[in-house]
Short mmCIF file of C-alpha atoms and ligand atoms in Angstrom, two decimals:
data_model
loop_
_atom_site.label_atom_id
_atom_site.label_comp_id
_atom_site.label_asym_id
_atom_site.label_seq_id
_atom_site.Cartn_x
_atom_site.Cartn_y
_atom_site.Cartn_z
CA ALA A 1 99.25 143.29 112.90
CA SER A 2 97.65 142.01 115.73
CA GLY A 3 98.92 138.71 117.32
CA LYS A 4 95.31 137.74 118.57
CA ASN A 5 94.17 134.45 117.73
CA ALA A 6 91.01 134.45 115.91
CA LYS A 7 90.32 130.82 116.96
CA ASP A 8 89.80 132.06 120.57
CA MET A 9 86.60 133.58 119.15
CA GLY A 10 84.77 130.26 118.31
CA ALA A 11 85.25 127.27 116.08
CA TYR A 12 85.78 129.10 112.76
CA LYS A 13 81.92 128.79 112.12
CA PHE A 14 82.12 131.23 109.30
CA TRP A 15 85.38 130.00 107.63
CA GLN A 16 84.20 126.25 107.90
CA THR A 17 81.83 127.29 105.14
CA GLN A 18 84.30 128.70 102.89
CA PRO A 19 86.56 127.11 100.18
CA VAL A 20 89.78 127.41 102.26
CA PRO A 21 91.94 124.52 103.48
CA LYS A 22 91.22 123.12 106.86
CA PHE A 23 93.71 122.63 109.99
CA GLY A 24 94.56 118.77 110.32
CA GLU A 25 94.95 118.38 106.62
CA GLU A 26 98.39 119.80 106.25
CA GLY A 27 100.17 116.38 105.69
CA ALA A 28 97.95 115.39 102.95
CA LYS A 29 99.87 115.27 99.61
CA VAL A 30 97.79 117.16 97.12
CA GLU A 31 98.16 119.05 93.75
CA ASP A 32 98.01 122.71 93.91
CA GLY A 33 94.69 124.16 92.59
CA PRO A 34 91.15 125.60 93.14
CA LEU A 35 89.08 123.85 95.66
CA LYS A 36 85.61 124.88 94.48
CA MET A 37 84.46 125.44 90.85
CA GLN A 38 81.65 127.81 90.00
CA LYS A 39 79.89 129.78 86.78
CA VAL A 40 79.26 133.48 86.93
CA GLU A 41 75.83 132.87 86.01
CA ASP A 42 75.26 131.13 89.57
CA ILE A 43 76.55 134.08 91.40
CA ASP A 44 73.92 136.21 92.92
CA LYS A 45 73.27 139.55 91.23
CA GLU A 46 72.67 141.50 94.39
CA PRO A 47 74.27 141.68 97.67
CA GLN A 48 73.14 140.08 100.71
CA PRO A 49 70.99 142.42 102.60
CA LEU A 50 72.43 144.10 105.71
CA VAL A 51 70.44 144.41 109.08
CA ALA A 52 68.08 147.23 109.49
CA GLY A 53 69.50 150.60 109.61
CA PHE A 54 72.29 149.82 107.42
CA GLU A 55 73.22 150.06 103.75
CA TRP A 56 75.83 148.89 101.05
CA VAL A 57 77.79 151.74 99.48
CA THR A 58 80.88 151.91 97.04
CA VAL A 59 83.18 154.69 97.99
CA ASP A 60 84.81 157.04 95.82
CA LEU A 61 88.46 157.12 96.54
CA MET A 62 88.89 160.03 93.79
CA ASP A 63 86.77 162.31 96.06
CA ASP A 64 88.74 164.18 98.92
CA GLY A 65 85.81 163.84 101.22
CA GLU A 66 84.99 160.22 100.85
CA ILE A 67 88.71 159.22 100.91
CA LYS A 68 88.88 161.22 104.41
CA GLU A 69 85.96 159.04 105.66
CA VAL A 70 87.91 155.89 104.87
CA TYR A 71 90.85 157.29 106.53
CA GLU A 72 88.93 158.20 109.64
CA LEU A 73 87.34 154.97 109.78
CA LEU A 74 90.75 153.14 109.83
CA ASN A 75 92.48 156.01 111.70
CA GLY A 76 90.16 155.33 114.66
CA HIS A 77 89.42 151.26 113.91
CA TYR A 78 91.82 149.57 112.22
CA VAL A 79 94.82 147.32 113.16
CA GLU A 80 96.49 147.70 116.60
CA ASP A 81 99.17 145.99 118.37
CA ASP A 82 98.19 143.42 121.20
CA GLU A 83 99.16 146.40 123.63
CA ALA A 84 96.96 148.81 121.91
CA MET A 85 99.86 151.39 121.98
CA PHE A 86 99.98 151.85 118.06
CA ARG A 87 97.36 151.73 115.34
CA PHE A 88 97.89 152.08 111.62
CA ASN A 89 97.23 155.39 110.23
CA TYR A 90 96.95 154.94 106.62
CA ILE A 91 96.97 158.20 105.26
CA PRO A 92 95.00 158.96 102.09
CA GLU A 93 98.05 159.01 99.65
CA VAL A 94 98.85 155.40 100.72
CA LEU A 95 95.05 154.38 100.42
CA ARG A 96 95.23 155.64 96.98
CA TRP A 97 98.35 153.71 96.21
CA ALA A 98 97.35 150.68 98.10
CA MET A 99 93.64 150.63 96.32
CA MET A 100 94.07 152.22 93.18
CA ALA A 101 96.37 150.17 91.65
CA PRO A 102 96.21 149.25 87.60
CA GLY A 103 92.84 147.33 87.04
CA TRP A 104 91.35 149.01 90.30
CA GLN A 105 87.34 149.42 90.02
CA ARG A 106 85.29 151.52 92.36
CA LYS A 107 82.62 148.46 92.84
CA TYR A 108 85.81 147.13 95.02
CA HIS A 109 85.93 149.67 97.58
CA ILE A 110 82.98 148.52 99.50
CA GLY A 111 81.56 150.32 102.49
CA VAL A 112 78.61 150.25 104.96
CA ARG A 113 76.79 153.10 106.16
CA ALA A 114 74.58 153.93 108.73
CA SER A 115 71.31 154.73 107.01
CA GLN A 116 70.55 157.67 109.24
CA SER A 117 73.60 159.29 110.25
CA ARG A 118 75.22 158.39 106.90
CA LYS A 119 78.30 157.56 108.87
CA LEU A 120 80.81 155.08 107.33
CA VAL A 121 80.96 152.17 109.75
CA ALA A 122 82.61 149.43 107.83
CA PHE A 123 84.86 148.87 104.82
CA ILE A 124 86.27 146.14 102.75
CA SER A 125 88.64 146.62 99.67
CA ALA A 126 90.23 144.58 96.58
CA ILE A 127 92.59 144.92 93.59
CA PRO A 128 93.53 142.54 91.08
CA VAL A 129 96.68 140.87 90.98
CA GLN A 130 98.72 138.02 89.05
CA ILE A 131 100.08 135.60 91.37
CA ARG A 132 102.16 132.81 90.93
CA VAL A 133 102.22 129.80 93.21
CA ARG A 134 104.96 127.52 92.15
CA ASP A 135 104.47 126.87 88.33
CA LYS A 136 100.70 128.15 88.06
CA THR A 137 99.88 132.02 87.63
CA PHE A 138 96.27 133.23 88.01
CA THR A 139 94.50 136.35 88.80
CA SER A 140 93.28 136.89 92.39
CA SER A 141 91.56 139.51 94.18
CA GLU A 142 93.84 140.66 96.85
CA VAL A 143 91.90 141.82 99.67
CA ASN A 144 92.86 144.89 102.30
CA PHE A 145 91.51 147.39 104.70
CA LEU A 146 88.66 145.05 106.44
CA CYS A 147 87.61 146.91 109.11
CA VAL A 148 84.46 147.26 111.29
CA HIS A 149 83.73 150.29 113.78
CA LYS A 150 84.42 149.27 117.31
CA LYS A 151 80.95 149.55 118.34
CA LEU A 152 79.95 147.21 115.84
CA ARG A 153 82.35 144.43 116.56
CA GLY A 154 81.31 140.64 117.26
CA LYS A 155 78.02 141.22 115.28
CA ARG A 156 79.37 138.92 112.28
CA LEU A 157 79.54 141.78 110.06
CA ALA A 158 82.99 140.75 109.07
CA PRO A 159 81.53 137.64 106.98
CA VAL A 160 78.96 139.48 105.35
CA LEU A 161 81.83 142.01 104.04
CA ILE A 162 83.90 138.98 102.91
CA LYS A 163 81.00 137.54 101.08
CA GLU A 164 80.23 140.65 99.48
CA VAL A 165 83.79 141.28 97.92
CA THR A 166 83.83 137.64 97.18
CA ARG A 167 80.49 138.19 95.16
CA ILE A 168 81.84 141.10 93.54
CA SER A 169 85.20 139.27 92.42
CA ASN A 170 83.10 136.26 91.03
CA LEU A 171 80.94 138.30 88.87
CA ASP A 172 84.26 139.75 87.53
CA GLY A 173 85.04 136.01 87.02
CA VAL A 174 87.68 135.99 89.48
CA TRP A 175 87.62 132.97 91.71
CA GLN A 176 90.96 133.35 93.75
CA GLY A 177 91.87 135.54 96.91
CA LEU A 178 95.03 136.60 98.53
CA TYR A 179 95.16 138.16 102.00
CA THR A 180 97.58 138.38 104.79
CA ALA A 181 96.59 138.83 108.51
CA GLY A 182 98.04 138.80 111.84
CA VAL A 183 95.45 136.45 113.33
CA VAL A 184 95.36 132.76 112.71
CA LEU A 185 92.60 131.71 110.24
CA PRO A 186 92.14 128.37 108.39
CA ARG A 187 94.64 128.01 107.11
CA PRO A 188 97.99 130.00 106.43
CA VAL A 189 99.88 128.98 103.23
CA SER A 190 102.88 130.75 104.77
CA THR A 191 103.65 132.62 108.07
CA SER A 192 106.67 135.07 108.42
CA ARG A 193 107.49 137.21 111.35
CA TYR A 194 108.39 140.93 111.71
CA TYR A 195 111.74 142.33 112.15
CA HIS A 196 112.46 145.89 113.31
CA ARG A 197 115.30 147.98 112.79
CA ALA A 198 115.84 151.20 114.86
CA LEU A 199 116.37 154.56 112.64
CA ASN A 200 115.57 157.11 115.43
CA TRP A 201 116.20 154.94 118.51
CA LYS A 202 115.34 157.71 121.07
CA LYS A 203 111.93 158.37 119.58
CA LEU A 204 110.98 154.78 119.47
CA HIS A 205 112.14 154.39 123.07
CA ALA A 206 110.23 157.44 124.14
CA CYS A 207 106.96 156.21 122.68
CA GLY A 208 107.67 152.45 124.28
CA PHE A 209 108.45 150.58 121.08
CA SER A 210 111.97 149.73 121.75
CA PRO A 211 112.66 148.91 125.51
CA LEU A 212 116.26 149.86 126.94
CA PRO A 213 117.98 146.45 127.03
CA ALA A 214 118.92 145.38 130.73
CA GLY A 215 122.39 146.60 131.55
CA SER A 216 122.35 149.24 128.42
CA LYS A 217 122.55 152.91 128.35
CA PRO A 218 120.32 155.09 125.87
CA GLU A 219 123.81 156.34 124.39
CA TYR A 220 124.90 152.78 123.61
CA GLN A 221 121.56 152.16 121.79
CA VAL A 222 121.76 155.47 120.09
CA ARG A 223 125.68 154.48 118.89
CA LYS A 224 124.55 150.89 117.87
CA TYR A 225 122.02 152.20 115.60
CA ALA A 226 124.05 155.22 114.16
CA LEU A 227 124.47 155.16 110.06
CA PRO A 228 126.50 156.88 107.81
CA GLU A 229 125.37 159.62 106.02
CA THR A 230 125.88 158.62 102.53
CA THR A 231 125.13 155.53 100.66
CA ALA A 232 128.00 153.29 99.68
CA THR A 233 126.93 151.21 96.56
CA LYS A 234 128.78 152.54 93.38
CA GLY A 235 126.06 153.34 90.76
CA LEU A 236 123.03 153.38 93.21
CA ARG A 237 120.53 156.26 92.18
CA GLU A 238 116.69 156.89 92.49
CA MET A 239 114.53 154.64 90.03
CA GLN A 240 113.33 156.37 87.20
CA ASP A 241 110.47 155.65 84.60
CA LYS A 242 113.04 154.71 81.89
CA ASP A 243 114.13 151.75 84.21
CA VAL A 244 110.70 150.20 84.40
CA ASP A 245 111.23 147.56 81.87
CA ALA A 246 114.43 146.87 83.27
CA VAL A 247 113.39 146.40 86.92
CA VAL A 248 110.26 144.36 85.79
CA GLY A 249 112.74 141.93 83.85
CA LEU A 250 115.06 141.70 86.89
CA LEU A 251 112.14 141.17 89.31
CA LYS A 252 110.66 138.62 87.47
CA ARG A 253 114.05 136.48 87.41
CA TYR A 254 114.67 137.22 91.08
CA LEU A 255 111.42 136.53 92.12
CA GLY A 256 111.05 133.08 90.07
CA ARG A 257 113.28 131.75 92.94
CA TYR A 258 110.40 131.63 95.29
CA ASP A 259 107.46 129.39 95.41
CA MET A 260 104.96 132.27 95.63
CA ALA A 261 105.20 135.86 93.97
CA PRO A 262 103.19 138.48 92.21
CA ASP A 263 103.90 138.65 88.44
CA PHE A 264 104.29 142.22 88.09
CA ALA A 265 103.23 143.92 84.67
CA ALA A 266 105.09 147.03 83.31
CA GLU A 267 102.02 149.20 84.41
CA GLU A 268 101.87 147.84 87.80
CA ALA A 269 105.48 148.16 88.46
CA ARG A 270 105.12 151.84 87.28
CA HIS A 271 102.51 152.16 89.76
CA TRP A 272 104.05 150.49 92.88
CA PHE A 273 107.62 151.69 92.62
CA LEU A 274 107.73 155.02 90.85
CA PRO A 275 107.00 157.98 93.52
CA LYS A 276 104.38 160.47 92.66
CA LYS A 277 105.86 164.11 92.78
CA ASP A 278 102.74 166.00 93.35
CA SER A 279 101.95 164.36 96.96
CA LYS A 280 103.30 163.17 99.99
CA GLN A 281 106.10 160.49 99.43
CA VAL A 282 104.63 156.97 100.13
CA ILE A 283 107.29 154.83 98.05
CA TRP A 284 111.13 154.87 97.72
CA SER A 285 112.69 152.79 95.13
CA TYR A 286 116.32 152.58 93.89
CA VAL A 287 118.34 150.80 91.17
CA VAL A 288 121.82 150.25 90.82
CA GLU A 289 123.42 150.98 87.38
CA ASP A 290 126.55 149.45 86.14
CA ASN A 291 127.57 150.22 82.59
CA GLY A 292 123.94 151.27 81.56
CA LYS A 293 122.88 147.67 82.82
CA ILE A 294 120.43 147.71 85.89
CA THR A 295 121.82 144.94 88.22
CA ASP A 296 119.94 145.83 91.54
CA PHE A 297 116.92 147.07 92.76
CA PHE A 298 115.20 147.97 95.96
CA SER A 299 112.20 149.65 97.61
CA PHE A 300 110.51 150.59 100.74
CA PHE A 301 107.51 152.34 101.64
CA CYS A 302 106.01 154.53 104.58
CA VAL A 303 103.07 153.78 106.56
CA GLU A 304 102.56 155.84 109.67
CA SER A 305 101.38 154.43 113.07
CA SER A 306 99.64 156.54 115.52
CA ILE A 307 101.24 156.58 119.00
CA ILE A 308 97.73 156.10 120.70
CA LYS A 309 98.77 157.99 123.88
CA ASN A 310 100.20 161.22 122.75
CA ASN A 311 98.93 162.04 119.51
CA ASP A 312 102.17 161.60 117.71
CA VAL A 313 103.03 159.48 114.92
CA LEU A 314 105.78 156.65 114.13
CA ARG A 315 106.96 156.96 110.38
CA VAL A 316 107.58 153.16 109.59
CA ALA A 317 109.29 151.97 106.61
CA TYR A 318 108.39 148.58 105.10
CA LEU A 319 111.01 146.74 102.99
CA PHE A 320 108.99 146.04 99.78
CA TYR A 321 110.46 144.28 96.58
CA TYR A 322 114.08 143.98 95.88
CA ALA A 323 116.17 141.99 93.36
CA SER A 324 120.03 141.54 92.46
CA GLU A 325 121.91 139.72 89.52
CA ALA A 326 124.22 138.61 92.81
CA GLY A 327 121.16 136.10 93.49
CA LEU A 328 121.02 134.70 89.89
CA SER A 329 124.45 133.44 89.18
CA GLU A 330 124.90 129.94 87.77
CA PRO A 331 125.67 128.26 90.21
CA PHE A 332 124.28 130.13 92.91
CA ASP A 333 126.57 131.84 94.93
CA LYS A 334 124.95 132.41 98.35
CA PRO A 335 128.00 134.33 99.88
CA ALA A 336 127.98 136.77 97.15
CA LEU A 337 124.35 137.22 97.48
CA LYS A 338 124.66 137.80 101.19
CA THR A 339 127.41 140.24 100.64
CA ARG A 340 125.52 142.37 98.01
CA LEU A 341 122.16 142.31 100.15
CA ASN A 342 123.90 143.70 103.24
CA ALA A 343 125.37 146.40 100.94
CA LEU A 344 122.01 147.31 99.44
CA ILE A 345 119.95 147.09 102.61
CA ASN A 346 122.56 149.03 104.68
CA ASP A 347 121.81 151.78 101.92
CA ALA A 348 118.06 151.42 102.17
CA LEU A 349 118.41 152.24 106.02
CA ILE A 350 120.68 155.13 105.36
CA LEU A 351 118.34 156.50 102.55
CA ALA A 352 115.17 155.93 104.81
CA LYS A 353 116.69 157.65 107.92
CA ARG A 354 117.44 160.34 105.46
CA ALA A 355 113.50 160.45 104.84
CA LYS A 356 113.14 161.04 108.46
CA LEU A 357 111.62 157.56 109.11
CA ASP A 358 111.81 156.23 112.41
CA VAL A 359 111.85 152.35 112.09
CA PHE A 360 112.71 150.14 109.08
CA ASN A 361 110.45 146.86 108.87
CA ALA A 362 111.08 143.77 107.34
CA LEU A 363 109.64 140.25 107.15
CA SER A 364 111.43 136.76 107.64
CA LEU A 365 110.82 135.86 103.83
CA MET A 366 112.57 136.34 100.47
CA ASP A 367 116.32 136.40 101.15
CA ASN A 368 115.86 138.59 104.30
CA ALA A 369 117.58 135.87 106.58
CA LEU A 370 120.70 136.74 104.85
CA PHE A 371 120.78 140.41 106.15
CA LEU A 372 118.47 140.73 109.34
CA GLU A 373 121.07 139.99 111.93
CA GLN A 374 124.09 141.79 110.34
CA GLN A 375 121.78 144.80 109.91
CA LYS A 376 120.82 144.67 113.39
CA PHE A 377 117.32 144.02 112.95
CA GLY A 378 115.49 142.47 115.86
CA ALA A 379 112.46 140.13 115.94
CA GLY A 380 109.20 141.66 116.86
CA ASP A 381 106.33 139.85 118.44
CA GLY A 382 103.95 140.14 115.35
CA GLN A 383 103.59 137.54 112.65
CA LEU A 384 102.05 137.90 109.45
CA HIS A 385 100.01 135.15 108.07
CA TYR A 386 99.64 134.65 104.12
CA TYR A 387 96.14 133.19 102.76
CA LEU A 388 94.68 131.97 99.74
CA PHE A 389 90.97 131.94 99.07
CA ASN A 390 89.76 129.07 96.87
CA TYR A 391 93.09 127.75 96.20
CA ARG A 392 94.86 124.57 98.08
CA ALA A 393 98.81 124.85 97.88
CA SER A 394 101.16 122.88 99.65
CA PRO A 395 102.96 125.08 102.41
CA ILE A 396 105.42 127.46 101.47
CA SER A 397 108.01 127.68 104.09
CA GLY A 398 108.43 130.91 106.09
CA GLY A 399 111.80 132.33 106.46
CA VAL A 400 114.14 132.13 103.49
CA ASN A 401 112.31 130.23 100.96
CA ALA A 402 114.26 130.46 97.71
CA LYS A 403 114.34 126.87 95.91
CA ASN A 404 118.19 126.98 95.93
CA GLN A 405 118.80 127.69 99.74
CA LEU A 406 118.94 125.83 103.08
S1 NHW B 501 94.04 141.79 108.17
C1 NHW B 501 93.30 143.25 109.03
C2 NHW B 501 91.94 142.98 109.41
N1 NHW B 501 91.26 143.98 110.34
C3 NHW B 501 91.64 144.48 111.43
O1 NHW B 501 91.87 143.85 112.05
C4 NHW B 501 91.12 145.77 112.06
C5 NHW B 501 90.67 145.82 113.26
N2 NHW B 501 89.42 144.91 113.37
C6 NHW B 501 88.34 144.86 112.86
O2 NHW B 501 87.95 145.84 112.14
C7 NHW B 501 94.10 142.71 106.58
C8 NHW B 501 87.43 143.94 113.31
O3 NHW B 501 87.73 142.94 114.42
C9 NHW B 501 87.21 142.55 112.05
C10 NHW B 501 86.40 141.62 112.40
C11 NHW B 501 86.60 143.26 110.74
C12 NHW B 501 88.66 142.22 111.56
N3 NHW B 501 90.39 138.42 108.52
O4 NHW B 501 82.23 140.47 112.33
P1 NHW B 501 82.72 139.49 113.29
C13 NHW B 501 92.72 142.47 105.65
O5 NHW B 501 92.19 143.36 105.72
C14 NHW B 501 86.76 136.34 111.23
C15 NHW B 501 89.38 137.55 108.08
O6 NHW B 501 81.81 139.18 114.37
P2 NHW B 501 84.48 141.37 114.35
C16 NHW B 501 92.60 141.07 105.01
C17 NHW B 501 86.62 135.61 112.53
O7 NHW B 501 87.75 134.68 112.37
N4 NHW B 501 88.62 137.01 108.89
O8 NHW B 501 83.89 139.99 113.91
C18 NHW B 501 91.10 140.84 105.17
C19 NHW B 501 85.35 135.16 112.39
O9 NHW B 501 84.90 134.15 111.79
P3 NHW B 501 84.95 132.44 112.45
C20 NHW B 501 88.63 137.31 109.98
O10 NHW B 501 85.71 141.36 115.15
C21 NHW B 501 90.90 139.11 104.49
C22 NHW B 501 84.48 136.49 112.10
O11 NHW B 501 85.53 137.11 111.20
C23 NHW B 501 89.43 138.32 110.51
O12 NHW B 501 83.31 142.19 114.45
C24 NHW B 501 89.55 139.03 104.61
C25 NHW B 501 83.76 137.10 113.03
O13 NHW B 501 83.14 138.13 112.58
C26 NHW B 501 90.55 138.76 109.59
N5 NHW B 501 91.51 139.75 109.84
O14 NHW B 501 85.32 141.88 112.52
C27 NHW B 501 89.34 137.57 103.99
N6 NHW B 501 89.27 138.76 111.57
O15 NHW B 501 84.83 131.88 111.05
C28 NHW B 501 89.25 137.82 102.31
C29 NHW B 501 88.33 138.12 112.10
O16 NHW B 501 86.10 132.31 113.04
C30 NHW B 501 88.98 136.55 101.65
N7 NHW B 501 87.63 137.30 111.42
O17 NHW B 501 83.68 132.49 112.94
C31 NHW B 501 88.92 136.48 99.96
C32 NHW B 501 87.87 137.18 99.76
C33 NHW B 501 87.93 137.50 98.20
C34 NHW B 501 87.84 136.18 97.41
C35 NHW B 501 87.88 136.44 95.84
C36 NHW B 501 87.24 135.19 94.90
#
């Protein structure tokens, strides 16, 4: 995501008016909880009117034509890196996976069309998630794919879209929001950094993603990132439907080690982790089975990025959720977890390479600091800030933030 700082655009004229924590109040000792209480009956029944020539629509993502319109808007206008070399290319399979998770409703797939041409020019979406922050779990609207056509930028349409997704959530009795962005807004609850691990160094170099380090040679880099053909962990296999309950149980215990995490129901785990066999693969999930018991789990998904200069794409793997019994022993055994995670992530790299993905991304969160260096990930220049809407929480440390570490 872009590292551009939204602060440069003004003094947060919009965000000042929203129930989010302000900069400068970081130190204050406060209890975690909502910032503003409202009642459903006080929420506007109608959306705020748009400027003349534009109208609100909801988008039918089941319809191939309509999802293609969202695809094209995002493909041309969504997040780019600072140098405008790459732009996310969210293919329809990924968009459906991301926006049609259990509990999704069409009214949260909010678009703006030009009245005359019918062209889709802006979009925002949300899905419901159960999020736990320390010892409190609540429903929140996870907002994503906010996008305004390049020709309509800087006209304060984004705040109108944000207010609309807030209104729709509020009418459903949902008062909290969750979102991530590369830009700095008031005020992140946590911040992490992107790390990248080359799988196909030659391609990454050719498109300008990976520079050749001073004094190195291309063949050294290729050798540095070489991986074995086959995985090493005994009992590793693809996750299947029959594993859902075991994975949910293991994840719940493992994610319990962190201050902020989603609380997955079985149906959600099925959606997020099991690949759909009838369409292009988006998600890869593996378990380790030892004597009939699921001891480990990891998953990664693929989102392409367009290489703007040459019409090609990079196939980018993103490390998703993982869990291991090795992190759950009493007392906590950090060296054991480190060894185990390195073995698992090395296998994940092998599997991602086999799936023809070009680079493997991970963030500096969860227990990732235990393997990033050893697995030859390098720090990127992008940051990802995590935000909660209408919820004050004392900051959650970036980096490894398990309770029993560091
Ligand atoms: S982050 C990706 C966002 N999308 C992109 O970066 C795509 C490329 N850029 C664009 O399309 C993942 C436009 O530049 C956008 C802004 C649309 C970003 N989040 O219309 P104006 C997400 O989708 C503020 C929030 O003139 P624009 C998460 C900015 O600070 N706010 O700008 C989305 C300023 O406010 P300020 C952002 O360039 C989470 C105002 O927008 C933002 O034409 C949404 C300027 O508006 C961002 N990424 O359009 C929040 N970027 O106060 C959900 C800029 O500074 C909140 N701004 O004056 C929760 C709601 C649910 C609650 C439920 C109870």
